Coordinates of N, CA and C in Angstrom, one line a residue:
X191 N 0.8 -1.4 -0.3 CA 0.0 0.1 0.0 C 1.1 1.1 0.0
X192 N 0.6 2.1 -0.7 CA 1.5 3.5 -0.9 C 1.4 4.3 0.3
X193 N 2.4 5.0 0.5 CA 2.5 6.2 1.9 C 1.2 6.8 1.8
X194 N 0.7 7.5 0.5 CA 0.0 8.3 0.7 C -1.7 7.8 1.0
X195 N -1.9 6.5 0.4 CA -2.9 5.8 0.8 C -3.0 5.4 2.5
X196 N -1.9 5.1 3.0 CA -1.8 4.9 4.3 C -2.3 5.9 5.3
X197 N -1.5 7.1 4.7 CA -1.8 8.3 5.4 C -3.3 8.7 5.4
X198 N -4.2 8.7 4.4 CA -5.2 8.7 4.2 C -6.2 8.0 5.1
X199 N -5.8 6.7 5.0 CA -6.7 5.7 5.6 C -6.7 6.1 7.2
X200 N -5.4 6.5 7.6 CA -5.3 6.8 9.0 C -6.2 7.9 9.2
X201 N -6.2 9.1 8.4 CA -6.7 10.2 8.5 C -8.1 10.0 8.7
X202 N -8.5 9.1 7.8 CA -10.2 9.1 7.7 C -10.6 8.1 9.3
X203 N -9.6 7.0 9.6 CA -10.0 6.6 10.6 C -10.0 7.4 11.9
X204 N -8.8 8.3 11.8 CA -9.3 9.2 13.1 C -10.7 10.4 12.9
X205 N -10.9 10.5 11.9 CA -12.0 11.4 11.3 C -13.2 10.5 12.4
X206 N -13.5 9.4 11.8 CA -14.5 8.6 12.1 C -14.5 8.8 13.8
X207 N -13.1 8.2 14.4 CA -13.2 8.1 15.8 C -13.9 9.5 16.5
X208 N -13.2 10.6 15.9 CA -13.6 11.8 16.8 C -15.1 12.0 16.5
X209 N -15.7 11.9 15.2 CA -17.0 12.1 15.0 C -17.8 11.3 15.8
X210 N -17.1 9.8 15.8 CA -18.4 9.2 17.0 C -18.1 9.7 18.3
X211 N -17.2 9.8 18.8 CA -17.2 10.3 19.9 C -18.1 11.9 20.2
X212 N -17.9 12.9 19.4 CA -18.9 13.7 19.6 C -20.4 13.6 19.3
X213 N -20.9 12.2 18.6 CA -22.2 12.0 18.6 C -22.8 10.8 19.7
X214 N -21.4 10.3 20.7 CA -22.1 9.8 21.9 C -23.2 10.0 22.4
X215 N -23.5 11.0 22.7 CA -25.0 11.4 23.6 C -26.3 11.9 22.7
X216 N -25.6 11.5 21.3 CA -26.7 11.9 20.2 C -27.4 10.9 19.5
X217 N -28.8 10.8 19.1 CA -29.5 9.6 18.4 C -29.2 10.2 16.9
X218 N -29.0 11.5 16.9 CA -29.1 11.8 15.4 C -27.8 11.8 14.6
X219 N -26.9 11.3 15.3 CA -25.5 11.2 14.2 C -25.2 12.1 13.5
X220 N -25.1 13.4 14.0 CA -24.9 14.6 13.4 C -24.0 15.6 14.1
X221 N -23.4 16.6 13.7 CA -22.7 17.4 14.7 C -22.9 18.6 14.6
X222 N -22.6 19.8 15.4 CA -22.9 20.9 15.4 C -21.7 21.8 14.5
X223 N -21.8 23.0 14.0 CA -20.7 23.8 13.2 C -19.5 23.6 14.2
X224 N -19.8 24.0 15.3 CA -18.7 24.4 16.5 C -18.0 22.8 16.7
X225 N -19.0 22.1 16.6 CA -18.0 20.5 16.6 C -17.1 20.2 15.8
X226 N -17.9 20.5 14.5 CA -17.3 20.7 13.1 C -15.8 21.1 13.1
X227 N -15.8 22.1 13.6 CA -14.6 22.8 13.8 C -13.5 22.5 14.6
X228 N -14.1 22.1 15.6 CA -12.8 21.4 16.6 C -12.6 20.0 16.0
X229 N -13.4 19.2 15.4 CA -13.0 17.9 14.8 C -12.3 18.3 13.6
X230 N -12.1 19.2 12.9 CA -11.2 19.5 11.8 C -10.0 20.2 12.3
X231 N -10.1 20.7 13.4 CA -8.8 21.2 13.9 C -8.0 20.3 14.7
X232 N -8.8 19.3 15.4 CA -8.1 18.2 15.8 C -7.4 17.3 15.0
X233 N -7.7 17.4 13.3 CA -7.4 16.9 12.5 C -6.4 17.5 11.3
X234 N -5.9 18.7 11.9 CA -4.9 19.4 11.3 C -5.2 20.0 10.5
X235 N -6.6 20.4 10.3 CA -7.2 21.3 9.2 C -7.4 22.9 10.0
X236 N -6.6 23.8 9.3 CA -6.7 25.0 9.6 C -8.1 25.8 9.5
X237 N -8.8 26.3 10.8 CA -10.0 26.4 10.3 C -9.8 27.8 10.2
X238 N -8.7 28.4 10.3 CA -8.8 30.1 9.7 C -8.6 30.0 8.3
X239 N -8.0 29.1 7.8 CA -7.6 28.9 6.2 C -9.2 29.7 5.4
X240 N -8.6 30.8 4.4 CA -10.2 31.1 3.6 C -10.7 30.0 3.2
X241 N -10.0 28.9 2.5 CA -11.0 28.3 1.8 C -11.8 27.2 2.7
X242 N -11.2 27.1 4.1 CA -12.0 26.4 5.0 C -13.0 27.1 5.8
X243 N -12.7 28.7 5.6 CA -13.9 29.7 5.7 C -14.9 29.4 5.2
X244 N -14.8 29.6 4.0 CA -15.9 29.9 2.9 C -16.4 28.4 2.9
X245 N -15.7 27.2 3.1 CA -16.4 25.9 2.6 C -17.4 25.7 3.9
X246 N -17.5 25.8 5.2 CA -18.0 25.9 6.6 C -19.1 27.1 6.5
X247 N -18.9 27.9 5.7 CA -19.9 29.3 5.8 C -21.0 28.7 4.9
X248 N -20.7 27.5 3.8 CA -21.9 27.0 3.1 C -22.6 26.1 3.5
X249 N -22.1 25.4 4.8 CA -23.1 24.3 5.7 C -23.3 25.2 7.0
X250 N -23.1 26.3 7.1 CA -23.6 27.0 8.6 C -24.8 26.7 9.0
X251 N -25.6 26.5 8.2 CA -27.3 26.0 9.0 C -27.2 24.8 8.8
X252 N -26.4 23.8 8.4 CA -26.7 22.4 8.6 C -26.1 21.5 9.7
X253 N -27.1 20.7 10.4 CA -26.2 19.5 11.1 C -25.4 18.6 10.2
X254 N -24.3 18.4 10.4 CA -23.2 17.9 9.9 C -23.2 16.3 10.0
X255 N -23.3 15.6 9.1 CA -23.3 14.0 9.1 C -22.0 13.5 8.6
X256 N -21.7 12.3 9.2 CA -20.3 12.1 8.9 C -20.0 11.9 7.7
X257 N -20.5 11.5 6.5 CA -20.2 11.9 4.8 C -20.1 13.2 4.8
X258 N -21.0 14.1 5.1 CA -20.4 15.7 4.8 C -19.1 15.9 5.8
X259 N -18.9 15.4 6.8 CA -17.7 15.6 7.5 C -16.4 15.2 6.6
X260 N -16.7 14.0 5.9 CA -15.5 13.4 4.9 C -15.1 14.0 4.0
X261 N -16.4 14.6 3.3 CA -16.4 15.3 2.3 C -15.4 16.7 2.0
X262 N -15.8 17.2 3.6 CA -15.2 18.7 4.0 C -14.0 18.4 4.0
X263 N -13.6 17.2 5.0 CA -12.2 17.0 5.4 C -11.5 16.7 3.8
X264 N -11.9 16.1 3.1 CA -11.2 15.3 1.6 C -11.0 17.0 1.1
X265 N -12.0 17.7 0.7 CA -11.6 18.9 0.1 C -10.7 19.9 0.6
X266 N -11.2 20.1 1.6 CA -10.2 21.0 2.5 C -8.5 20.5 2.6
X267 N -8.3 19.5 2.7 CA -6.9 18.9 2.9 C -6.2 19.0 1.3
X268 N -6.9 18.5 0.5 CA -6.8 18.7 -0.9 C -6.3 19.8 -1.5
X269 N -7.3 20.8 -1.0 CA -7.0 22.3 -1.6 C -5.7 23.1 -0.8
X270 N -6.1 22.5 0.5 CA -4.7 23.0 1.3 C -3.2 22.6 1.0
X271 N -3.2 21.5 0.7 CA -1.9 20.9 0.2 C -1.6 21.2 -1.1
X272 N -2.5 21.8 -2.1 CA -2.0 21.9 -3.4 C -1.4 23.4 -3.2
X273 N -0.1 23.5 -3.8 CA 0.8 24.3 -3.8 C 0.4 25.1 -5.0
X274 N 0.0 25.2 -5.9 CA -0.2 26.0 -6.7 C -1.5 26.8 -6.4
X275 N -2.0 26.6 -5.3 CA -3.1 27.5 -5.1 C -2.6 28.7 -4.2
X276 N -1.3 28.8 -3.6 CA -1.1 29.8 -2.9 C -1.0 30.9 -3.5
X277 N -0.4 31.3 -5.1 CA -0.8 32.6 -5.4 C -1.8 32.9 -5.3
X278 N -3.0 32.2 -6.0 CA -4.6 32.9 -5.6 C -4.9 33.0 -4.4
X279 N -4.1 32.3 -3.3 CA -4.6 32.9 -1.9 C -3.8 34.0 -1.6
X280 N -2.8 34.2 -2.1 CA -1.9 35.5 -1.8 C -3.0 36.8 -2.4
X281 N -3.2 36.7 -3.7 CA -4.5 37.4 -4.0 C -5.9 37.6 -3.3
X282 N -6.3 36.6 -2.7 CA -7.2 36.7 -2.1 C -7.1 37.3 -0.9
X283 N -6.3 37.2 -0.1 CA -5.5 37.5 1.1 C -5.4 39.4 0.6
X284 N -5.0 39.6 -0.4 CA -4.9 41.0 -0.6 C -6.2 42.0 -0.4
X285 N -7.1 41.4 -1.2 CA -8.4 42.0 -1.3 C -9.2 41.7 0.1
X286 N -8.4 40.7 1.1 CA -9.3 40.5 2.4 C -8.6 41.6 3.1
X287 N -9.2 42.7 3.0 CA -8.5 43.4 4.1 C -9.0 43.4 5.5
X288 N -10.0 43.3 6.1 CA -9.9 42.7 7.2 C -9.8 41.4 7.7
X289 N -9.3 41.0 7.0 CA -8.8 39.2 7.4 C -9.9 38.3 8.3
X290 N -11.1 38.6 7.6 CA -12.6 38.1 8.0 C -12.6 36.6 7.3
X291 N -11.4 36.4 6.2 CA -12.1 35.3 5.6 C -13.3 35.3 4.3
X292 N -13.5 36.8 3.9 CA -14.3 37.2 3.1 C -13.8 38.7 2.1
X293 N -14.5 38.7 0.9 CA -14.1 40.0 0.5 C -15.5 40.3 0.5
X294 N -15.3 41.7 1.2 CA -16.9 42.4 1.2 C -16.7 43.8 0.0
X295 N -17.8 44.6 0.1 CA -17.7 45.7 -0.5 C -16.7 46.4 0.1
X296 N -16.6 46.9 0.9 CA -15.3 47.7 1.5 C -14.3 47.3 1.0
X297 N -13.9 46.1 1.4 CA -12.4 45.3 0.7 C -12.2 45.8 -0.5
X298 N -13.3 45.5 -1.6 CA -13.1 45.6 -3.1 C -12.8 47.0 -3.2
X299 N -13.7 48.0 -2.5 CA -13.2 49.7 -2.9 C -11.9 49.8 -2.5
X300 N -11.4 49.4 -1.3 CA -10.4 49.7 -1.2 C -9.1 49.4 -2.0
X301 N -9.3 48.0 -2.3 CA -8.2 47.7 -3.1 C -8.5 48.2 -4.6
X302 N -9.5 48.5 -5.0 CA -9.6 49.3 -6.6 C -9.2 50.8 -6.5
X303 N -9.3 51.5 -5.3 CA -9.2 52.6 -5.0 C -7.7 52.8 -5.2
X304 N -6.5 51.7 -4.1 CA -5.5 52.0 -4.4 C -4.9 51.4 -6.0
X305 N -5.3 50.9 -6.8 CA -4.8 50.5 -7.9 C -5.2 51.5 -8.9
X306 N -6.0 52.7 -8.6 CA -6.2 53.8 -9.4 C -6.6 53.3 -11.0
X307 N -7.2 52.3 -11.0 CA -7.8 51.7 -12.5 C -8.8 52.4 -12.7
X308 N -9.9 52.7 -11.9 CA -11.2 53.1 -12.1 C -11.2 54.5 -11.4
X309 N -12.0 55.6 -12.3 CA -12.8 56.5 -11.3 C -13.6 56.3 -10.2
X310 N -13.5 57.1 -9.1 CA -14.1 57.3 -8.3 C -15.6 56.9 -8.6
X311 N -16.4 57.5 -9.6 CA -17.9 57.5 -10.2 C -17.8 55.7 -10.7
X312 N -17.1 55.0 -10.9 CA -17.1 54.1 -11.7 C -17.0 53.0 -10.3
X313 N -16.5 53.1 -9.3 CA -16.5 51.9 -8.5 C -17.5 51.3 -8.0
X314 N -18.8 51.8 -7.7 CA -19.9 51.3 -7.7 C -20.4 50.4 -8.6
X315 N -20.2 50.7 -9.5 CA -20.9 50.1 -10.9 C -19.7 48.8 -11.1
X316 N -18.3 48.8 -10.8 CA -17.6 48.0 -10.7 C -17.6 46.7 -9.7
X317 N -17.9 47.1 -8.4 CA -18.0 46.4 -7.3 C -19.4 45.6 -7.5
X318 N -20.3 46.3 -8.1 CA -21.8 45.5 -8.1 C -21.5 44.5 -9.2
X319 N -21.0 44.7 -10.4 CA -20.3 43.7 -11.3 C -20.1 42.2 -10.4
X320 N -18.6 42.7 -9.9 CA -17.8 41.5 -9.0 C -18.8 40.8 -8.4
X321 N -19.8 41.2 -7.6 CA -20.3 41.2 -6.6 C -21.8 40.2 -7.1
X322 N -22.3 40.7 -8.1 CA -23.2 39.9 -8.9 C -22.8 38.6 -9.7
X323 N -21.6 38.8 -10.1 CA -21.0 37.6 -11.1 C -20.2 36.5 -10.1
X324 N -19.9 37.3 -8.9 CA -19.3 36.4 -8.4 C -19.8 35.6 -6.8
X325 N -20.8 36.3 -6.3 CA -21.2 36.1 -5.2 C -22.5 35.0 -5.3
X326 N -22.1 33.8 -5.5 CA -23.0 32.9 -5.9 C -24.2 32.5 -5.0
X327 N -24.0 32.9 -3.3 CA -24.9 32.6 -2.4 C -26.0 33.9 -1.8
X328 N -25.4 34.8 -2.9 CA -26.2 36.2 -2.5 C -26.1 36.8 -1.0
X329 N -24.7 36.4 -0.5 CA -24.5 37.1 1.1 C -24.1 38.3 1.2
X330 N -23.6 38.9 0.0 CA -23.1 40.0 0.0 C -21.5 40.2 0.2
X331 N -20.9 39.2 0.0 CA -19.5 38.9 0.3 C -18.7 37.7 -0.8
X332 N -17.3 37.8 -0.9 CA -17.0 36.6 -1.8 C -16.2 35.8 -0.7
X333 N -16.6 34.4 -0.6 CA -15.7 33.5 0.1 C -14.6 33.2 -1.0
X334 N -13.5 32.7 -0.3 CA -12.4 32.1 -0.9 C -12.8 31.4 -2.2
X335 N -13.7 30.3 -2.0 CA -14.7 29.4 -3.0 C -15.2 30.4 -3.9
X336 N -15.8 31.1 -3.7 CA -16.3 31.9 -4.9 C -15.3 32.9 -5.6
X337 N -14.6 33.0 -4.8 CA -13.2 34.0 -5.4 C -12.9 33.0 -6.7
X338 N -12.3 31.9 -6.2 CA -11.6 30.7 -7.1 C -12.6 30.2 -8.1
X339 N -14.0 30.2 -8.1 CA -14.6 30.1 -8.9 C -14.5 31.0 -10.0
X340 N -14.4 32.3 -9.5 CA -14.7 33.6 -10.6 C -13.6 33.3 -11.4
X341 N -12.2 32.9 -10.6 CA -11.0 33.4 -11.6 C -10.8 32.1 -12.3
X342 N -11.7 31.1 -12.2 CA -11.4 29.7 -12.7 C -12.2 30.2 -14.3
X343 N -13.3 30.9 -14.1 CA -14.0 30.8 -15.4 C -13.0 31.4 -16.6
X344 N -12.3 30.5 -17.5 CA -11.3 30.9 -18.6 C -11.7 31.8 -19.6
X345 N -13.0 32.0 -19.9 CA -13.7 33.0 -21.2 C -14.1 33.9 -20.5
X346 N -13.7 34.5 -19.4 CA -14.1 35.9 -18.4 C -15.4 35.9 -18.5
X347 N -16.3 34.8 -18.3 CA -17.8 34.9 -18.6 C -18.4 35.6 -17.2
X348 N -17.4 35.4 -16.2 CA -17.8 36.2 -15.0 C -18.0 37.6 -15.1
X349 N -17.4 38.2 -15.8 CA -17.6 39.7 -16.5 C -18.2 39.8 -17.7

């Protein structure tokens, strides 16, 4: 068995063990978002990473089941370990002025003003376009996942 697959199997077993412990007093076989954060942190997933923040934000109103935990863990681990994502993460962090894991209207305005590419009277129109095409869950901000999706449109169809 390859080293990576042993590592993956051990990680999944640890995830299952922790999940079962958190569900020990519940018949629902689901955990809260706070428990999910603790579970991921215990399995060495940095819960302050923008990709993790964005993914957890998508599930914030759900009770998290074990298959969901495995899916979250796998997506997060793959993304965090992907070194080609570093450049995009740095760009995201440049725009996330208040370091809350999201790019909001204020963050966009400040960055666009610094770039001096748009006139002051054009800023609101540009910001509205970015949020209209990038904010897929319509919460008024871009998560790291939405930011990546926007950047991945090869034909520029986001704009």
